[in-house]
Amino acid sequence: MLIAQISDTHLLEKGEAADWRLACLKRAVDTIAALSPAADLVIHTGDIAHNATAAEYALARAELQRLTMPVLATVGNRDRREAFLAAFSGRDLIPGGLALAQYGVVVDGVRMLAIDSLDDTRGFGTYPADRLADLERWLALSPDLPTLAFMHHPVLAIAELDEPLQFTHASEAAALAERLARIPRLLGVLAGHIHRPATAEQAGVRLSTMPAIATDLRKGSYAPDLADVPILHLHRLMPDGLHTEPHAARPAPAND
């Protein structure tokens, strides 16, 4: 199974960076569409839109709809839950009638678990008790399947950050990480938010983050020839677990 992950597209309806960020997403979509063998699934780990307007989500949907494989997504801190759900809930494989951007769906025998870490009041993540209770509802479905979780904020501390834990309350992140660790066949946790690649592992929970697709916001060090090239992550489910690798986007068309 091959999964393509994108994150932190930060689309804008207008403004100086709007055309560039849309072009970055277009290049990522073109690259995914050209993969051989084809990806089985695409996951967007949040910050889809920068101002969470209906027009920004419409731009995202127009691009993602060009893909022939299913697309799953959840919210980041720049997203707004109601606007995200209006744009994505009930479409593709994302269930309808959601109150949170949190759900579980089965794709090719693997349970994909979307986790909603959005705090409406600040950029850090949150995961109060009611969300943990909602997560239990989804975990009760297809409990014996291997599970790949995805969310925006990394649930584990990232050592190289000035603020390693990107959650407002460490106790909430710890409770979520502990619950994830008890999933019998957890393959990993995919995240975004920090705009750079990183990994962390704790008590059997393996976390990876990826660079922002919006390269004007990307952090970290990259080869000079990749300075303006969107980089997505490809995750391959192998007999010995999940293997992750960066994948540079294809060159932009000459008329871009």
Coordinates of C-alpha atoms in Angstrom, one line a residue:
M1 CA 0.0 0.0 0.0
L2 CA 1.3 3.4 -1.0
I3 CA 0.1 6.6 0.8
A4 CA 1.0 10.1 -0.3
Q5 CA 1.0 12.7 2.5
I6 CA 0.7 16.5 2.0
S7 CA 0.4 19.1 4.7
D8 CA 0.4 22.8 5.4
T9 CA -0.7 24.1 2.0
H10 CA -2.0 27.4 3.6
L11 CA -4.0 28.4 0.6
L12 CA -5.0 32.0 0.2
E13 CA -7.8 33.5 -1.8
K14 CA -5.8 36.6 -2.6
G15 CA -2.7 38.4 -1.7
E16 CA 1.0 38.3 -2.6
A17 CA 1.5 34.6 -1.7
A18 CA -1.8 33.3 -3.1
D19 CA -0.6 32.3 -6.6
W20 CA 2.6 30.7 -5.3
R21 CA 0.9 28.5 -2.7
L22 CA -1.7 27.4 -5.2
A23 CA 1.1 26.5 -7.6
C24 CA 2.8 24.5 -4.9
L25 CA -0.3 22.5 -4.3
K26 CA -0.8 22.0 -8.1
R27 CA 2.8 20.6 -8.3
A28 CA 2.2 18.3 -5.4
V29 CA -1.1 17.0 -7.0
D30 CA 0.6 16.6 -10.4
T31 CA 3.4 14.6 -8.8
I32 CA 1.0 12.3 -6.9
A33 CA -1.1 11.8 -10.1
A34 CA 2.1 10.7 -12.0
L35 CA 3.3 8.2 -9.4
S36 CA 4.0 4.7 -10.7
P37 CA 2.9 2.6 -9.1
A38 CA 0.0 4.8 -8.2
A39 CA -0.8 5.9 -4.7
D40 CA -3.7 4.1 -3.0
L41 CA -4.5 7.1 -0.8
V42 CA -3.7 10.7 -0.2
I43 CA -3.7 12.2 3.3
H44 CA -3.7 16.0 4.1
T45 CA -2.6 16.6 7.6
G46 CA -4.1 20.1 8.0
D47 CA -3.6 23.8 7.6
I48 CA -5.3 23.4 4.2
A49 CA -6.4 27.0 4.1
H50 CA -4.7 30.0 5.7
N51 CA -7.7 32.1 6.6
A52 CA -10.3 29.2 6.5
T53 CA -12.6 30.9 4.0
A54 CA -15.0 29.0 1.8
A55 CA -13.1 30.3 -1.3
E56 CA -9.8 28.9 0.0
Y57 CA -11.4 25.5 0.7
A58 CA -12.9 25.6 -2.8
L59 CA -9.4 26.1 -4.2
A60 CA -8.2 23.0 -2.3
R61 CA -11.1 20.9 -3.3
A62 CA -10.7 21.8 -7.0
E63 CA -7.1 20.7 -6.9
L64 CA -7.6 17.5 -4.8
Q65 CA -10.5 16.4 -7.0
R66 CA -8.1 16.0 -9.9
L67 CA -6.8 12.9 -8.1
T68 CA -8.3 9.6 -8.9
M69 CA -7.5 8.0 -5.5
P70 CA -9.3 8.7 -2.2
V71 CA -8.3 11.8 -0.2
L72 CA -8.6 12.0 3.5
A73 CA -7.9 15.1 5.6
T74 CA -8.1 16.7 9.0
V75 CA -7.8 20.2 10.4
G76 CA -4.8 22.3 11.4
N77 CA -4.6 25.5 13.5
R78 CA -5.2 27.8 10.5
D79 CA -8.3 25.8 9.6
R80 CA -11.8 26.3 11.0
R81 CA -13.7 23.2 11.8
E82 CA -17.1 24.2 10.5
A83 CA -15.7 25.5 7.2
F84 CA -13.5 22.4 6.8
L85 CA -16.5 20.1 7.5
A86 CA -18.7 22.1 5.1
A87 CA -16.1 21.5 2.4
F88 CA -15.0 17.9 3.0
S89 CA -17.4 16.0 5.3
G90 CA -19.6 13.6 3.3
R91 CA -17.3 13.7 0.3
D92 CA -14.9 11.0 -0.9
L93 CA -14.3 8.7 2.0
I94 CA -14.7 11.3 4.8
P95 CA -18.0 10.5 6.7
G96 CA -20.9 12.9 6.7
G97 CA -22.5 14.4 9.8
L98 CA -19.3 14.9 11.7
A99 CA -19.0 17.4 14.6
L100 CA -15.2 17.0 14.7
A101 CA -12.6 16.5 12.0
Q102 CA -12.1 13.1 13.6
Y103 CA -13.1 9.8 12.1
G104 CA -12.0 6.3 11.1
V105 CA -12.3 4.7 7.7
V106 CA -10.9 1.4 6.3
V107 CA -8.9 1.5 3.1
D108 CA -7.5 -1.7 1.7
G109 CA -7.7 -3.4 5.1
V110 CA -6.0 -0.6 7.0
R111 CA -7.9 1.6 9.4
M112 CA -7.1 5.3 8.8
L113 CA -7.7 7.3 11.9
A114 CA -8.1 11.1 11.7
I115 CA -7.5 13.0 14.9
D116 CA -8.8 16.5 15.5
S117 CA -6.2 18.5 17.5
L118 CA -7.5 22.0 16.7
D119 CA -7.6 24.6 19.4
D120 CA -9.9 27.4 18.3
T121 CA -8.1 30.0 20.4
R122 CA -4.4 29.5 19.6
G123 CA -1.9 27.8 17.4
F124 CA -0.9 24.9 19.7
G125 CA -2.9 21.7 19.8
T126 CA -5.5 20.6 22.3
Y127 CA -7.2 17.3 23.0
P128 CA -9.7 17.6 25.8
A129 CA -11.5 14.6 27.4
D130 CA -14.6 14.8 25.1
R131 CA -12.4 14.3 22.1
L132 CA -10.7 11.3 23.7
A133 CA -14.2 9.9 24.4
D134 CA -15.1 10.5 20.7
L135 CA -11.9 8.7 19.7
E136 CA -13.0 5.7 21.7
R137 CA -16.1 5.5 19.5
W138 CA -14.0 5.3 16.4
L139 CA -11.6 2.9 17.9
A140 CA -14.4 0.5 18.7
L141 CA -15.0 0.0 15.0
S142 CA -12.7 -2.5 13.2
P143 CA -10.5 -2.9 16.3
D144 CA -8.4 -5.7 14.9
L145 CA -7.2 -3.9 11.8
P146 CA -3.8 -2.3 11.5
T147 CA -4.2 1.4 12.2
L148 CA -2.5 4.5 10.7
A149 CA -3.3 7.7 12.7
F150 CA -3.0 11.2 11.3
M151 CA -3.3 14.6 12.8
H152 CA -2.0 18.1 12.5
H153 CA 0.0 18.8 15.7
P154 CA 2.7 16.3 16.6
V155 CA 1.5 14.4 19.7
L156 CA 5.1 13.8 20.8
A157 CA 7.8 16.3 21.7
I158 CA 10.2 17.2 18.8
A159 CA 13.6 17.7 20.4
E160 CA 14.9 20.2 17.9
L161 CA 12.1 22.8 18.4
D162 CA 12.4 25.7 20.7
E163 CA 9.1 24.5 22.2
P164 CA 9.3 20.7 21.7
L165 CA 5.7 19.9 22.6
Q166 CA 3.2 21.7 20.4
F167 CA 0.3 21.2 22.7
T168 CA -1.1 23.8 25.1
H169 CA -1.5 21.2 27.9
A170 CA 1.1 18.5 28.1
S171 CA -1.3 16.3 30.0
E172 CA -3.7 16.2 27.0
A173 CA -0.9 15.2 24.7
A174 CA 0.3 12.5 27.1
A175 CA -3.2 11.1 27.4
L176 CA -3.6 10.9 23.7
A177 CA -0.2 9.4 23.2
E178 CA -0.9 6.8 25.9
R179 CA -4.2 5.8 24.2
L180 CA -2.5 5.6 20.8
A181 CA 0.1 3.3 22.3
R182 CA -2.6 0.9 23.3
I183 CA -3.8 0.4 19.8
P184 CA -2.8 -3.2 19.1
R185 CA -1.5 -2.8 15.6
L186 CA -0.6 0.9 15.3
L187 CA 1.5 1.5 12.2
G188 CA 2.4 5.1 13.0
V189 CA 1.2 8.7 13.4
L190 CA 1.5 11.2 10.6
A191 CA 1.5 14.9 11.4
G192 CA 2.4 18.4 10.0
H193 CA 2.3 21.8 11.7
I194 CA 6.0 22.3 12.3
H195 CA 6.7 22.8 8.5
R196 CA 9.7 20.6 8.6
P197 CA 10.5 16.8 8.6
A198 CA 11.1 15.3 12.0
T199 CA 10.5 12.0 13.8
A200 CA 9.9 11.0 17.4
E201 CA 9.1 7.7 19.1
Q202 CA 7.7 6.9 22.6
A203 CA 6.2 3.8 24.1
G204 CA 5.7 2.2 20.7
V205 CA 4.2 5.4 19.1
R206 CA 6.2 6.3 16.0
L207 CA 5.6 9.9 14.8
S208 CA 6.7 11.6 11.6
T209 CA 6.1 15.1 10.4
M210 CA 6.7 16.6 6.9
P211 CA 7.7 19.9 5.3
A212 CA 5.1 22.4 4.4
I213 CA 3.9 22.1 0.8
A214 CA 3.8 25.9 0.8
T215 CA 7.5 26.4 0.3
D216 CA 7.4 30.1 1.4
L217 CA 6.6 28.8 4.9
R218 CA 8.8 25.8 4.9
K219 CA 11.4 25.4 7.7
G220 CA 14.5 23.3 7.9
S221 CA 17.5 22.8 5.6
Y222 CA 17.3 21.6 2.0
A223 CA 19.6 21.2 -1.0
P224 CA 19.9 24.4 -3.1
D225 CA 18.1 22.7 -6.0
L226 CA 15.1 22.0 -3.8
A227 CA 14.8 25.5 -2.3
D228 CA 11.5 26.2 -4.0
V229 CA 10.4 22.6 -4.7
P230 CA 7.5 21.2 -2.7
I231 CA 8.3 18.0 -1.0
L232 CA 5.7 15.4 -0.1
H233 CA 6.1 12.2 2.0
L234 CA 5.4 8.8 0.6
H235 CA 4.5 6.1 3.1
R236 CA 4.8 2.4 2.0
L237 CA 3.1 -0.3 4.1
M238 CA 5.6 -3.2 4.0
P239 CA 5.5 -6.6 5.8
D240 CA 7.8 -5.1 8.5
G241 CA 5.9 -1.9 9.0
L242 CA 5.6 1.6 7.5
H243 CA 8.5 3.0 5.5
T244 CA 8.6 6.8 4.9
E245 CA 10.6 8.7 2.3
P246 CA 10.5 12.3 1.0
H247 CA 9.6 12.8 -2.6
A248 CA 10.3 16.1 -4.5
A249 CA 7.6 17.4 -6.7
R250 CA 7.9 17.4 -10.4
P251 CA 9.1 20.5 -12.2
A252 CA 6.5 23.2 -12.8
P253 CA 5.1 23.4 -16.3
A254 CA 6.9 25.9 -18.5
N255 CA 3.9 28.3 -18.5
D256 CA 3.6 28.4 -14.7

